[in-house]
Amino acid sequence: MERAVRAFFYDYKYYLFPETCPTLADVKASRVLTAKRLKEERCMAPAFIFESIEEETVTIEDPDRVFPAEVDLYSAEEYDAILGRHVRRVCPGCVRYTEDGTSSLKGHHREMSLDGVCYERVQENDLWSFSECADYFWYVVSQKLGALASYIDKGDRKGLNKALNAELTNFMPGLDFYGAIVDGKYTVCIHSCPNQSAVFTYLCGALAETANAESSPLHLAGWQVLPYLPEGVFADGGRKLPAMTVVSSHNPNCCQIRVLHPKGDRLSERKKDALVARAWEYLCRTFGERTAMAAADDISVAQGKEGMPVSEIGRLLREKAAAIASDGVAAFPAMFDYAVDAEAAGEMFPYKDKSTDGITGCPELSFLSPESLRAGAAWWEMFVGYAYLYVPRPMFGAENAFAALGWYFGNSALIPEPLRDPEERRISVANVGVINCGDEGFIQEFMVFDEKRLFRMLRILAPVLKEYRAKLVVVKAEGVMSYECGYDFVPVGGYIET
């Protein structure tokens, strides 16, 4: 056994320092080097076994992704003896555990660290996370693809919605589905309601991402799911189009849609909702839902009769969406900038008192405050959670830290097997916003679909988050908890009841 051995972490892999590059600065300055790779096979960082060490050529494409690490080295026999004791102590009572009368540790090496913590543990009375519900939903749907294909071929949207929502409403409200053949694939599209909560827009995105995973039964069957209506795929249906016009918004990157009616100020709410839904559906079908959502931050009924030509409305929507698009594609869900007046904001969650401005795709989470939480604003907690990382800035360049974390969060598919299960379809989080804290640091916000997987993902990034002194804050209706990030999540500041 060797304890506290110096190593470095790069692109989700651990290496021992080679004699030719004995320091972190030497490694960062290298373009290509040969080092001993500490593979997470039959072990889990920061504890490794000698039998899984293998020499490897390392190409340093970005030195900002290199981080220091400290590891322990064991023989496989030593490692398994410790892990086996934890398995016998921790695993009984987990529904995934089977006592087969043997000392086999198959499967446990990638699930449990040598400190005895397992983020895969499931007890009989545990509630399913949203990601687990979504995965099971698409499994059930995959057993009905023949019937769904028939609905799509016949243009029977009512039948398609009835079949899909019969399963979906077991864990969330029903959605509005469209079906078509897009790029040669049977495609299910999810249409968002006008002025819909951004939480549900992200839920639609999570549903689609789960369905499109490589190991998903839908993907394997050649199907795909889009969380929006693509441009021009669905005919409008020939119904009379309400008159519309475009007005400016307080957000210069967006505009507002006004659906005009001669008696707009006297219509019932039901009739207004119907007019808005009709107009929104038309815009999304015609110009694409990504464009409509990125460009229009509000749609409502107004008094009037003569509207703008639809072509002009489309031009304005495309113009606004293009101005904030990344690589020519409008973000989905749409993101917008905002400023923070910390003095006027009142009570704030940990580290958010440092906020100066931000960008968000989900105001319900980003603008949450302790006061609104106590008032019951966390209605979304029955579906998802909210958490954020605070990354202090004094010791590091802001651009380097933000870019490095962004790369690691965006490239989790590169986590080596078997630590990453290639058959895993369930997702942990969606990035919903970034808050600038000036010279103090920045905050990365998450909508959490599976809290256990969030902790597992952050543990995999322990060298990065430890070096940045990152703090994780988990916000729930009953209270707030902050943690030091690392291989162990150490509570800091105490539990804050709300």
Tab-separated table of C-alpha atoms in Angstrom:
chain	number	residue	atom	x	y	z
A	1	MET	CA	0.000	0.000	0.000
A	2	GLU	CA	1.161	3.526	-0.794
A	3	ARG	CA	-0.683	6.516	0.631
A	4	ALA	CA	-0.919	10.174	-0.523
A	5	VAL	CA	0.834	9.604	-3.858
A	6	ARG	CA	1.057	12.665	-6.113
A	7	ALA	CA	-0.855	12.378	-9.397
A	8	PHE	CA	-2.643	14.530	-11.946
A	9	PHE	CA	-6.141	14.450	-13.451
A	10	TYR	CA	-6.756	15.209	-17.105
A	11	ASP	CA	-9.847	14.606	-19.246
A	12	TYR	CA	-11.433	12.298	-16.669
A	13	LYS	CA	-8.268	10.180	-16.275
A	14	TYR	CA	-5.655	9.917	-13.514
A	15	TYR	CA	-1.901	9.653	-14.103
A	16	LEU	CA	1.252	9.412	-12.011
A	17	PHE	CA	3.809	12.114	-12.675
A	18	PRO	CA	6.516	10.783	-15.007
A	19	GLU	CA	10.187	11.418	-14.173
A	20	THR	CA	10.423	13.712	-17.188
A	21	CYS	CA	7.558	15.908	-15.876
A	22	PRO	CA	7.761	15.886	-12.080
A	23	THR	CA	5.518	18.932	-11.499
A	24	LEU	CA	2.083	20.105	-12.565
A	25	ALA	CA	3.663	23.011	-14.406
A	26	ASP	CA	5.846	20.563	-16.367
A	27	VAL	CA	2.795	18.541	-17.375
A	28	LYS	CA	0.865	21.650	-18.439
A	29	ALA	CA	3.819	22.804	-20.509
A	30	SER	CA	4.082	19.456	-22.307
A	31	ARG	CA	2.378	18.684	-25.569
A	32	VAL	CA	2.799	14.916	-25.462
A	33	LEU	CA	4.122	12.782	-22.605
A	34	THR	CA	4.190	9.174	-21.476
A	35	ALA	CA	2.776	8.491	-18.006
A	36	LYS	CA	1.402	5.645	-15.932
A	37	ARG	CA	-2.387	5.739	-16.128
A	38	LEU	CA	-4.340	4.843	-12.995
A	39	LYS	CA	-7.351	3.111	-14.502
A	40	GLU	CA	-10.581	2.926	-12.525
A	41	GLU	CA	-10.978	-0.766	-13.231
A	42	ARG	CA	-11.807	-2.865	-10.170
A	43	CYS	CA	-11.297	0.305	-8.130
A	44	MET	CA	-12.562	3.870	-7.747
A	45	ALA	CA	-10.617	7.115	-7.279
A	46	PRO	CA	-8.875	8.249	-5.191
A	47	ALA	CA	-7.960	4.625	-4.358
A	48	PHE	CA	-6.389	2.539	-7.129
A	49	ILE	CA	-4.856	-0.907	-7.490
A	50	PHE	CA	-1.389	-1.678	-8.846
A	51	GLU	CA	-2.887	-4.248	-11.198
A	52	SER	CA	-4.820	-1.542	-13.094
A	53	ILE	CA	-1.840	0.722	-13.786
A	54	GLU	CA	-0.949	0.957	-17.444
A	55	GLU	CA	1.516	3.135	-19.344
A	56	GLU	CA	-0.150	5.502	-21.774
A	57	THR	CA	0.718	8.359	-24.119
A	58	VAL	CA	-1.009	11.557	-23.027
A	59	THR	CA	-1.680	14.453	-25.381
A	60	ILE	CA	-2.311	17.686	-23.493
A	61	GLU	CA	-4.717	19.613	-25.703
A	62	ASP	CA	-5.680	22.149	-23.038
A	63	PRO	CA	-3.456	22.695	-19.970
A	64	ASP	CA	-6.373	24.365	-18.148
A	65	ARG	CA	-7.961	20.909	-17.882
A	66	VAL	CA	-4.997	19.511	-15.894
A	67	PHE	CA	-5.508	19.344	-12.114
A	68	PRO	CA	-3.483	17.985	-9.180
A	69	ALA	CA	-4.655	14.888	-7.338
A	70	GLU	CA	-3.545	12.760	-4.393
A	71	VAL	CA	-4.175	9.017	-4.594
A	72	ASP	CA	-3.712	5.830	-2.593
A	73	LEU	CA	-2.372	2.649	-4.180
A	74	TYR	CA	-3.337	-0.862	-3.065
A	75	SER	CA	-2.882	-4.386	-4.262
A	76	ALA	CA	-6.110	-5.866	-5.635
A	77	GLU	CA	-6.220	-8.185	-2.635
A	78	GLU	CA	-5.915	-5.303	-0.160
A	79	TYR	CA	-8.508	-3.235	-2.020
A	80	ASP	CA	-11.047	-6.062	-2.243
A	81	ALA	CA	-10.670	-6.912	1.424
A	82	ILE	CA	-11.649	-3.353	2.410
A	83	LEU	CA	-14.404	-3.081	-0.192
A	84	GLY	CA	-15.816	-6.457	0.813
A	85	ARG	CA	-16.246	-5.305	4.405
A	86	HIS	CA	-18.125	-2.218	3.208
A	87	VAL	CA	-20.355	-4.314	0.933
A	88	ARG	CA	-21.352	-6.623	3.770
A	89	ARG	CA	-22.068	-3.602	5.981
A	90	VAL	CA	-23.773	-1.231	3.517
A	91	CYS	CA	-25.436	-3.249	0.762
A	92	PRO	CA	-28.004	-5.394	2.635
A	93	GLY	CA	-31.358	-3.626	2.339
A	94	CYS	CA	-30.639	-2.285	-1.162
A	95	VAL	CA	-33.124	-3.620	-3.731
A	96	ARG	CA	-30.261	-3.953	-6.232
A	97	TYR	CA	-28.290	-6.258	-3.907
A	98	THR	CA	-28.544	-10.038	-4.010
A	99	GLU	CA	-26.903	-12.186	-1.363
A	100	ASP	CA	-25.680	-15.129	-3.408
A	101	GLY	CA	-23.553	-16.756	-0.718
A	102	THR	CA	-20.286	-15.846	-2.475
A	103	SER	CA	-17.635	-13.220	-1.853
A	104	SER	CA	-17.948	-11.870	-5.404
A	105	LEU	CA	-17.606	-8.086	-5.707
A	106	LYS	CA	-18.782	-7.965	-9.318
A	107	GLY	CA	-20.450	-4.640	-10.002
A	108	HIS	CA	-19.470	-3.105	-6.663
A	109	HIS	CA	-16.127	-1.687	-7.826
A	110	ARG	CA	-17.835	0.893	-10.084
A	111	GLU	CA	-20.598	1.667	-7.593
A	112	MET	CA	-18.956	1.983	-4.166
A	113	SER	CA	-15.858	3.952	-3.217
A	114	LEU	CA	-13.371	2.661	-0.688
A	115	ASP	CA	-14.912	4.949	1.946
A	116	GLY	CA	-18.086	2.853	1.737
A	117	VAL	CA	-20.306	5.430	0.020
A	118	CYS	CA	-22.586	4.236	-2.789
A	119	TYR	CA	-24.759	6.611	-4.802
A	120	GLU	CA	-26.525	3.698	-6.478
A	121	ARG	CA	-28.218	2.426	-3.313
A	122	VAL	CA	-31.998	2.044	-3.620
A	123	GLN	CA	-34.284	1.134	-0.733
A	124	GLU	CA	-37.735	-0.385	-1.056
A	125	ASN	CA	-39.631	2.803	-0.130
A	126	ASP	CA	-37.471	5.240	-2.143
A	127	LEU	CA	-39.406	7.467	-4.530
A	128	TRP	CA	-38.367	7.274	-8.169
A	129	SER	CA	-36.470	10.269	-9.491
A	130	PHE	CA	-37.685	12.051	-12.611
A	131	SER	CA	-34.862	10.494	-14.642
A	132	GLU	CA	-35.914	6.989	-13.561
A	133	CYS	CA	-39.551	7.731	-14.419
A	134	ALA	CA	-38.546	9.099	-17.838
A	135	ASP	CA	-36.450	6.031	-18.606
A	136	TYR	CA	-39.264	3.657	-17.665
A	137	PHE	CA	-41.791	5.746	-19.609
A	138	TRP	CA	-39.861	5.313	-22.865
A	139	TYR	CA	-39.378	1.621	-22.167
A	140	VAL	CA	-43.155	1.186	-21.929
A	141	VAL	CA	-43.662	3.359	-25.030
A	142	SER	CA	-41.136	1.244	-26.946
A	143	GLN	CA	-43.453	-1.731	-26.550
A	144	LYS	CA	-46.140	0.136	-28.537
A	145	LEU	CA	-44.171	1.475	-31.494
A	146	GLY	CA	-46.313	-0.355	-34.043
A	147	ALA	CA	-49.460	1.392	-32.841
A	148	LEU	CA	-47.673	4.758	-32.567
A	149	ALA	CA	-46.313	4.419	-36.108
A	150	SER	CA	-49.841	3.750	-37.315
A	151	TYR	CA	-51.107	6.948	-35.634
A	152	ILE	CA	-48.303	8.952	-37.253
A	153	ASP	CA	-48.879	7.410	-40.700
A	154	LYS	CA	-52.590	8.246	-40.534
A	155	GLY	CA	-52.013	11.731	-39.099
A	156	ASP	CA	-54.033	10.740	-36.022
A	157	ARG	CA	-52.588	13.165	-33.470
A	158	LYS	CA	-55.466	12.564	-31.074
A	159	GLY	CA	-54.685	8.844	-30.968
A	160	LEU	CA	-50.959	9.517	-30.582
A	161	ASN	CA	-51.558	11.862	-27.648
A	162	LYS	CA	-53.974	9.501	-25.962
A	163	ALA	CA	-51.517	6.608	-26.163
A	164	LEU	CA	-48.502	8.589	-24.929
A	165	ASN	CA	-50.276	10.537	-22.186
A	166	ALA	CA	-51.872	7.380	-20.814
A	167	GLU	CA	-48.359	6.447	-19.618
A	168	LEU	CA	-46.885	9.913	-19.057
A	169	THR	CA	-49.558	11.030	-16.599
A	170	ASN	CA	-48.394	8.352	-14.183
A	171	PHE	CA	-45.657	10.759	-13.088
A	172	MET	CA	-46.287	14.214	-14.640
A	173	PRO	CA	-49.026	16.233	-16.359
A	174	GLY	CA	-49.858	15.314	-19.931
A	175	LEU	CA	-48.072	17.004	-22.833
A	176	ASP	CA	-48.968	17.978	-26.384
A	177	PHE	CA	-47.344	15.530	-28.828
A	178	TYR	CA	-46.954	15.661	-32.601
A	179	GLY	CA	-45.751	12.848	-34.823
A	180	ALA	CA	-44.059	12.854	-38.234
A	181	ILE	CA	-41.316	11.255	-40.259
A	182	VAL	CA	-38.297	13.599	-40.068
A	183	ASP	CA	-35.036	12.800	-41.864
A	184	GLY	CA	-36.341	9.317	-42.556
A	185	LYS	CA	-37.099	8.584	-38.872
A	186	TYR	CA	-40.355	8.239	-37.002
A	187	THR	CA	-40.280	11.331	-34.812
A	188	VAL	CA	-42.251	12.344	-31.745
A	189	CYS	CA	-42.218	16.103	-31.080
A	190	ILE	CA	-43.249	17.752	-27.814
A	191	HIS	CA	-45.006	21.101	-28.207
A	192	SER	CA	-44.810	23.573	-25.321
A	193	CYS	CA	-47.881	25.556	-24.337
A	194	PRO	CA	-47.743	29.360	-24.752
A	195	ASN	CA	-46.234	31.091	-21.700
A	196	GLN	CA	-45.510	27.643	-20.247
A	197	SER	CA	-43.375	27.374	-17.128
A	198	ALA	CA	-39.716	27.010	-18.034
A	199	VAL	CA	-39.555	24.059	-15.629
A	200	PHE	CA	-41.789	22.057	-17.961
A	201	THR	CA	-39.758	23.127	-20.975
A	202	TYR	CA	-36.694	21.590	-19.304
A	203	LEU	CA	-38.702	18.482	-18.420
A	204	CYS	CA	-39.572	18.130	-22.108
A	205	GLY	CA	-35.881	18.415	-22.923
A	206	ALA	CA	-35.006	15.755	-20.356
A	207	LEU	CA	-37.644	13.423	-21.779
A	208	ALA	CA	-36.224	13.861	-25.275
A	209	GLU	CA	-32.613	13.389	-24.137
A	210	THR	CA	-33.535	10.161	-22.363
A	211	ALA	CA	-35.362	8.825	-25.420
A	212	ASN	CA	-32.457	9.678	-27.731
A	213	ALA	CA	-29.723	8.027	-25.657
A	214	GLU	CA	-27.737	5.481	-27.675
A	215	SER	CA	-28.962	2.557	-25.575
A	216	SER	CA	-32.580	3.735	-25.502
A	217	PRO	CA	-35.062	1.269	-26.997
A	218	LEU	CA	-36.546	4.101	-29.069
A	219	HIS	CA	-33.164	5.047	-30.515
A	220	LEU	CA	-32.334	1.414	-31.208
A	221	ALA	CA	-35.642	1.108	-33.063
A	222	GLY	CA	-34.693	4.065	-35.290
A	223	TRP	CA	-37.020	6.598	-33.645
A	224	GLN	CA	-36.211	10.053	-32.281
A	225	VAL	CA	-37.848	12.569	-29.948
A	226	LEU	CA	-37.607	16.366	-30.281
A	227	PRO	CA	-38.589	18.679	-27.387
A	228	TYR	CA	-39.916	21.247	-29.877
A	229	LEU	CA	-41.691	21.524	-33.225
A	230	PRO	CA	-39.175	21.822	-36.073
A	231	GLU	CA	-39.715	24.466	-38.705
A	232	GLY	CA	-42.080	23.626	-41.542
A	233	VAL	CA	-42.659	19.930	-40.758
A	234	PHE	CA	-46.277	20.172	-39.660
A	235	ALA	CA	-48.968	21.675	-41.902
A	236	ASP	CA	-51.002	24.353	-40.170
A	237	GLY	CA	-54.336	22.692	-40.792
A	238	GLY	CA	-56.082	25.521	-42.568
A	239	ARG	CA	-57.863	27.038	-39.593
A	240	LYS	CA	-58.403	30.799	-39.627
A	241	LEU	CA	-55.342	32.564	-38.252
A	242	PRO	CA	-55.888	35.311	-35.628
A	243	ALA	CA	-54.464	38.719	-36.433
A	244	MET	CA	-51.135	39.330	-34.698
A	245	THR	CA	-48.594	42.067	-34.233
A	246	VAL	CA	-45.175	42.390	-32.640
A	247	VAL	CA	-44.309	44.918	-29.919
A	248	SER	CA	-41.031	45.647	-28.170
A	249	SER	CA	-40.042	43.917	-24.941
A	250	HIS	CA	-38.147	45.090	-21.867
A	251	ASN	CA	-35.604	42.486	-22.973
A	252	PRO	CA	-33.883	43.953	-26.067
A	253	ASN	CA	-33.077	40.437	-27.317
A	254	CYS	CA	-36.763	39.512	-27.469
A	255	CYS	CA	-40.120	40.799	-28.658
A	256	GLN	CA	-43.704	40.253	-27.546
A	257	ILE	CA	-46.572	38.868	-29.604
A	258	ARG	CA	-50.005	40.449	-29.352
A	259	VAL	CA	-52.954	38.444	-30.665
A	260	LEU	CA	-55.544	40.979	-31.784
A	261	HIS	CA	-59.298	40.823	-31.351
A	262	PRO	CA	-61.904	43.637	-31.699
A	263	LYS	CA	-63.244	42.753	-28.238
A	264	GLY	CA	-59.894	41.751	-26.778
A	265	ASP	CA	-60.430	43.568	-23.489
A	266	ARG	CA	-63.832	41.927	-22.921
A	267	LEU	CA	-63.113	38.298	-23.859
A	268	SER	CA	-63.272	35.599	-21.229
A	269	GLU	CA	-60.002	34.080	-20.075
A	270	ARG	CA	-60.976	30.818	-21.763
A	271	LYS	CA	-61.391	32.534	-25.131
A	272	LYS	CA	-58.159	34.486	-24.679
A	273	ASP	CA	-56.293	31.277	-23.900
A	274	ALA	CA	-57.741	29.647	-27.016
A	275	LEU	CA	-56.662	32.563	-29.234
A	276	VAL	CA	-53.161	32.590	-27.742
A	277	ALA	CA	-52.788	28.815	-28.110
A	278	ARG	CA	-53.893	28.969	-31.755
A	279	ALA	CA	-51.498	31.790	-32.604
A	280	TRP	CA	-48.586	30.191	-30.756
A	281	GLU	CA	-49.142	26.852	-32.442
A	282	TYR	CA	-49.082	28.556	-35.836
A	283	LEU	CA	-45.852	30.421	-35.107
A	284	CYS	CA	-44.133	27.283	-33.813
A	285	ARG	CA	-45.269	25.163	-36.773
A	286	THR	CA	-44.319	27.792	-39.321
A	287	PHE	CA	-41.076	29.261	-38.003
A	288	GLY	CA	-39.948	26.503	-35.631
A	289	GLU	CA	-40.474	26.339	-31.894
A	290	ARG	CA	-36.819	27.051	-31.084
A	291	THR	CA	-37.026	30.318	-33.004
A	292	ALA	CA	-40.371	31.297	-31.473
A	293	MET	CA	-39.258	30.544	-27.899
A	294	ALA	CA	-35.921	32.321	-28.295
A	295	ALA	CA	-37.438	35.454	-29.825
A	296	ALA	CA	-40.794	35.902	-28.042
A	297	ASP	CA	-40.843	36.267	-24.264
A	298	ASP	CA	-44.599	36.850	-24.049
A	299	ILE	CA	-47.749	36.266	-26.060
A	300	SER	CA	-51.120	37.672	-25.029
A	301	VAL	CA	-54.428	39.070	-26.337
A	302	ALA	CA	-54.845	42.782	-27.051
A	303	GLN	CA	-57.581	45.036	-28.378
A	304	GLY	CA	-57.292	45.474	-32.142
A	305	LYS	CA	-58.147	44.188	-35.578
A	306	GLU	CA	-55.470	44.853	-38.189
A	307	GLY	CA	-52.343	42.800	-37.629
A	308	MET	CA	-48.925	42.623	-39.273
A	309	PRO	CA	-48.303	40.338	-42.262
A	310	VAL	CA	-47.254	36.906	-41.028
A	311	SER	CA	-44.125	37.094	-43.181
A	312	GLU	CA	-43.039	40.237	-41.334
A	313	ILE	CA	-43.664	38.601	-37.951
A	314	GLY	CA	-41.541	35.665	-39.074
A	315	ARG	CA	-38.751	37.978	-40.202
A	316	LEU	CA	-38.692	39.722	-36.827
A	317	LEU	CA	-38.712	36.433	-34.900
A	318	ARG	CA	-35.870	35.019	-36.970
A	319	GLU	CA	-33.910	38.240	-36.622
A	320	LYS	CA	-34.189	38.232	-32.812
A	321	ALA	CA	-33.415	34.516	-32.540
A	322	ALA	CA	-30.388	34.784	-34.845
A	323	ALA	CA	-28.929	37.619	-32.773
A	324	ILE	CA	-28.552	35.377	-29.718
A	325	ALA	CA	-28.050	32.052	-31.495
A	326	SER	CA	-24.969	29.926	-30.967
A	327	ASP	CA	-23.474	28.544	-34.188
A	328	GLY	CA	-26.624	29.660	-35.989
A	329	VAL	CA	-28.971	27.561	-33.806
A	330	ALA	CA	-31.347	29.135	-31.301
A	331	ALA	CA	-30.814	27.864	-27.762
A	332	PHE	CA	-33.446	25.541	-26.358
A	333	PRO	CA	-34.710	26.391	-23.837
A	334	ALA	CA	-34.130	30.073	-24.566
A	335	MET	CA	-31.740	31.940	-22.243
A	336	PHE	CA	-31.875	35.601	-21.236
A	337	ASP	CA	-29.672	38.044	-19.347
A	338	TYR	CA	-30.634	39.840	-16.154
A	339	ALA	CA	-29.064	42.157	-13.584
A	340	VAL	CA	-29.075	41.750	-9.793
A	341	ASP	CA	-29.412	44.483	-7.206
A	342	ALA	CA	-28.169	42.570	-4.171
A	343	GLU	CA	-29.046	45.396	-1.752
A	344	ALA	CA	-32.646	45.512	-2.938
A	345	ALA	CA	-33.026	41.754	-3.281
A	346	GLY	CA	-33.359	41.081	0.448
A	347	GLU	CA	-32.612	37.666	1.909
A	348	MET	CA	-30.678	35.416	-0.480
A	349	PHE	CA	-29.375	31.856	-0.564
A	350	PRO	CA	-25.718	31.118	0.328
A	351	TYR	CA	-23.167	32.920	-1.891
A	352	LYS	CA	-25.890	34.562	-4.003
A	353	ASP	CA	-25.490	37.801	-2.065
A	354	LYS	CA	-22.377	38.263	-4.225
A	355	SER	CA	-24.454	38.248	-7.458
A	356	THR	CA	-24.144	41.092	-9.956
A	357	ASP	CA	-25.827	39.691	-13.078
A	358	GLY	CA	-26.607	36.398	-14.761
A	359	ILE	CA	-28.140	34.408	-17.560
A	360	THR	CA	-30.946	31.918	-17.084
A	361	GLY	CA	-33.323	29.690	-18.962
A	362	CYS	CA	-35.455	28.993	-15.883
A	363	PRO	CA	-36.476	32.040	-13.820
A	364	GLU	CA	-38.517	29.845	-11.437
A	365	LEU	CA	-35.241	28.429	-10.131
A	366	SER	CA	-32.781	31.279	-10.704
A	367	PHE	CA	-35.031	33.902	-9.074
A	368	LEU	CA	-36.026	31.719	-6.124
A	369	SER	CA	-35.463	33.335	-2.719
A	370	PRO	CA	-35.814	32.052	0.855
A	371	GLU	CA	-38.959	34.177	1.206
A	372	SER	CA	-40.600	32.761	-1.936
A	373	LEU	CA	-39.504	29.255	-0.925
A	374	ARG	CA	-41.274	29.633	2.423
A	375	ALA	CA	-44.341	30.912	0.565
A	376	GLY	CA	-44.565	27.661	-1.399
A	377	ALA	CA	-42.896	28.698	-4.664
A	378	ALA	CA	-41.133	25.349	-4.992
A	379	TRP	CA	-44.138	23.651	-6.637
A	380	TRP	CA	-41.649	22.078	-9.080
A	381	GLU	CA	-40.058	20.006	-6.307
A	382	MET	CA	-42.503	17.170	-6.996
A	383	PHE	CA	-40.692	16.719	-10.325
A	384	VAL	CA	-37.168	18.100	-10.018
A	385	GLY	CA	-34.668	19.646	-7.612
A	386	TYR	CA	-32.521	22.768	-7.617
A	387	ALA	CA	-28.815	22.980	-6.815
A	388	TYR	CA	-25.888	25.190	-7.723
A	389	LEU	CA	-22.114	25.275	-7.593
A	390	TYR	CA	-20.353	28.332	-6.252
A	391	VAL	CA	-16.823	28.684	-7.630
A	392	PRO	CA	-14.733	31.381	-5.897
A	393	ARG	CA	-12.521	33.408	-8.168
A	394	PRO	CA	-9.591	35.006	-6.266
A	395	MET	CA	-7.022	32.265	-6.956
A	396	PHE	CA	-7.963	31.535	-10.548
A	397	GLY	CA	-8.686	33.283	-13.805
A	398	ALA	CA	-12.436	33.469	-14.282
A	399	GLU	CA	-12.264	32.483	-17.928
A	400	ASN	CA	-10.091	29.441	-17.219
A	401	ALA	CA	-12.311	28.101	-14.437
A	402	PHE	CA	-15.537	28.677	-16.341
A	403	ALA	CA	-14.202	27.132	-19.541
A	404	ALA	CA	-12.671	24.126	-17.792
A	405	LEU	CA	-15.819	23.327	-15.834
A	406	GLY	CA	-17.916	23.845	-18.949
A	407	TRP	CA	-15.768	21.342	-20.825
A	408	TYR	CA	-16.010	18.707	-18.105
A	409	PHE	CA	-19.772	19.091	-17.688
A	410	GLY	CA	-20.265	18.993	-21.448
A	411	ASN	CA	-18.110	15.934	-22.098
A	412	SER	CA	-19.213	13.411	-19.488
A	413	ALA	CA	-19.552	10.849	-22.302
A	414	LEU	CA	-15.736	10.674	-22.186
A	415	ILE	CA	-15.723	9.247	-18.649
A	416	PRO	CA	-13.922	5.922	-19.115
A	417	GLU	CA	-15.718	2.650	-18.732
A	418	PRO	CA	-16.501	0.861	-16.478
A	419	LEU	CA	-16.924	3.927	-14.227
A	420	ARG	CA	-19.320	5.155	-16.907
A	421	ASP	CA	-21.965	2.594	-17.736
A	422	PRO	CA	-22.480	2.800	-21.531
A	423	GLU	CA	-26.008	1.431	-21.063
A	424	GLU	CA	-26.997	4.233	-18.693
A	425	ARG	CA	-29.761	6.442	-20.105
A	426	ARG	CA	-30.835	8.349	-17.021
A	427	ILE	CA	-29.644	11.950	-16.796
A	428	SER	CA	-28.686	13.803	-13.650
A	429	VAL	CA	-29.059	17.533	-14.334
A	430	ALA	CA	-29.590	20.302	-16.850
A	431	ASN	CA	-27.581	23.530	-16.700
A	432	VAL	CA	-30.188	26.258	-16.343
A	433	GLY	CA	-28.141	29.352	-15.611
A	434	VAL	CA	-24.902	31.087	-14.694
A	435	ILE	CA	-24.596	33.889	-12.146
A	436	ASN	CA	-21.697	36.316	-12.186
A	437	CYS	CA	-20.420	37.244	-8.737
A	438	GLY	CA	-17.988	39.886	-9.931
A	439	ASP	CA	-14.507	39.540	-8.478
A	440	GLU	CA	-15.804	36.937	-6.002
A	441	GLY	CA	-16.535	34.104	-8.429
A	442	PHE	CA	-19.446	32.608	-10.341
A	443	ILE	CA	-22.355	30.235	-9.807
A	444	GLN	CA	-23.451	27.397	-12.094
A	445	GLU	CA	-27.126	26.477	-11.616
A	446	PHE	CA	-28.691	23.068	-12.156
A	447	MET	CA	-32.147	21.613	-12.473
A	448	VAL	CA	-31.710	18.236	-10.798
A	449	PHE	CA	-33.463	15.209	-12.302
A	450	ASP	CA	-31.661	12.685	-10.100
A	451	GLU	CA	-29.883	13.879	-6.949
A	452	LYS	CA	-27.865	10.692	-6.447
A	453	ARG	CA	-26.454	10.967	-9.945
A	454	LEU	CA	-25.614	14.625	-9.372
A	455	PHE	CA	-23.469	13.703	-6.364
A	456	ARG	CA	-21.869	10.842	-8.281
A	457	MET	CA	-21.033	13.131	-11.201
A	458	LEU	CA	-19.522	15.788	-8.930
A	459	ARG	CA	-17.481	13.134	-7.114
A	460	ILE	CA	-16.006	12.070	-10.456
A	461	LEU	CA	-14.925	15.712	-10.866
A	462	ALA	CA	-13.404	15.874	-7.376
A	463	PRO	CA	-9.883	16.994	-8.462
A	464	VAL	CA	-11.370	19.868	-10.472
A	465	LEU	CA	-13.836	21.018	-7.828
A	466	LYS	CA	-11.343	20.652	-4.960
A	467	GLU	CA	-8.786	22.768	-6.771
A	468	TYR	CA	-11.413	25.456	-7.399
A	469	ARG	CA	-12.628	25.305	-3.753
A	470	ALA	CA	-16.143	24.819	-5.135
A	471	LYS	CA	-19.205	24.651	-2.884
A	472	LEU	CA	-22.410	22.762	-3.714
A	473	VAL	CA	-25.704	24.222	-2.468
A	474	VAL	CA	-28.815	22.027	-2.540
A	475	VAL	CA	-32.117	23.909	-2.181
A	476	LYS	CA	-35.251	22.090	-1.019
A	477	ALA	CA	-38.614	23.239	0.253
A	478	GLU	CA	-37.721	22.343	3.828
A	479	GLY	CA	-34.256	23.876	3.823
A	480	VAL	CA	-30.857	24.516	2.264
A	481	MET	CA	-27.595	22.581	2.649
A	482	SER	CA	-24.088	23.590	1.521
A	483	TYR	CA	-21.156	21.228	0.962
A	484	GLU	CA	-17.429	21.394	0.284
A	485	CYS	CA	-16.909	19.514	-2.983
A	486	GLY	CA	-14.478	16.622	-3.181
A	487	TYR	CA	-14.517	12.855	-2.856
A	488	ASP	CA	-16.524	13.413	0.325
A	489	PHE	CA	-19.159	16.137	0.510
A	490	VAL	CA	-18.483	17.852	3.815
A	491	PRO	CA	-21.330	20.070	5.082
A	492	VAL	CA	-20.367	23.716	5.592
A	493	GLY	CA	-22.254	26.484	7.314
A	494	GLY	CA	-24.906	24.188	8.795
A	495	TYR	CA	-28.395	23.302	7.592
A	496	ILE	CA	-30.606	26.321	6.900
A	497	GLU	CA	-34.282	25.683	7.547
A	498	THR	CA	-36.789	27.592	5.469
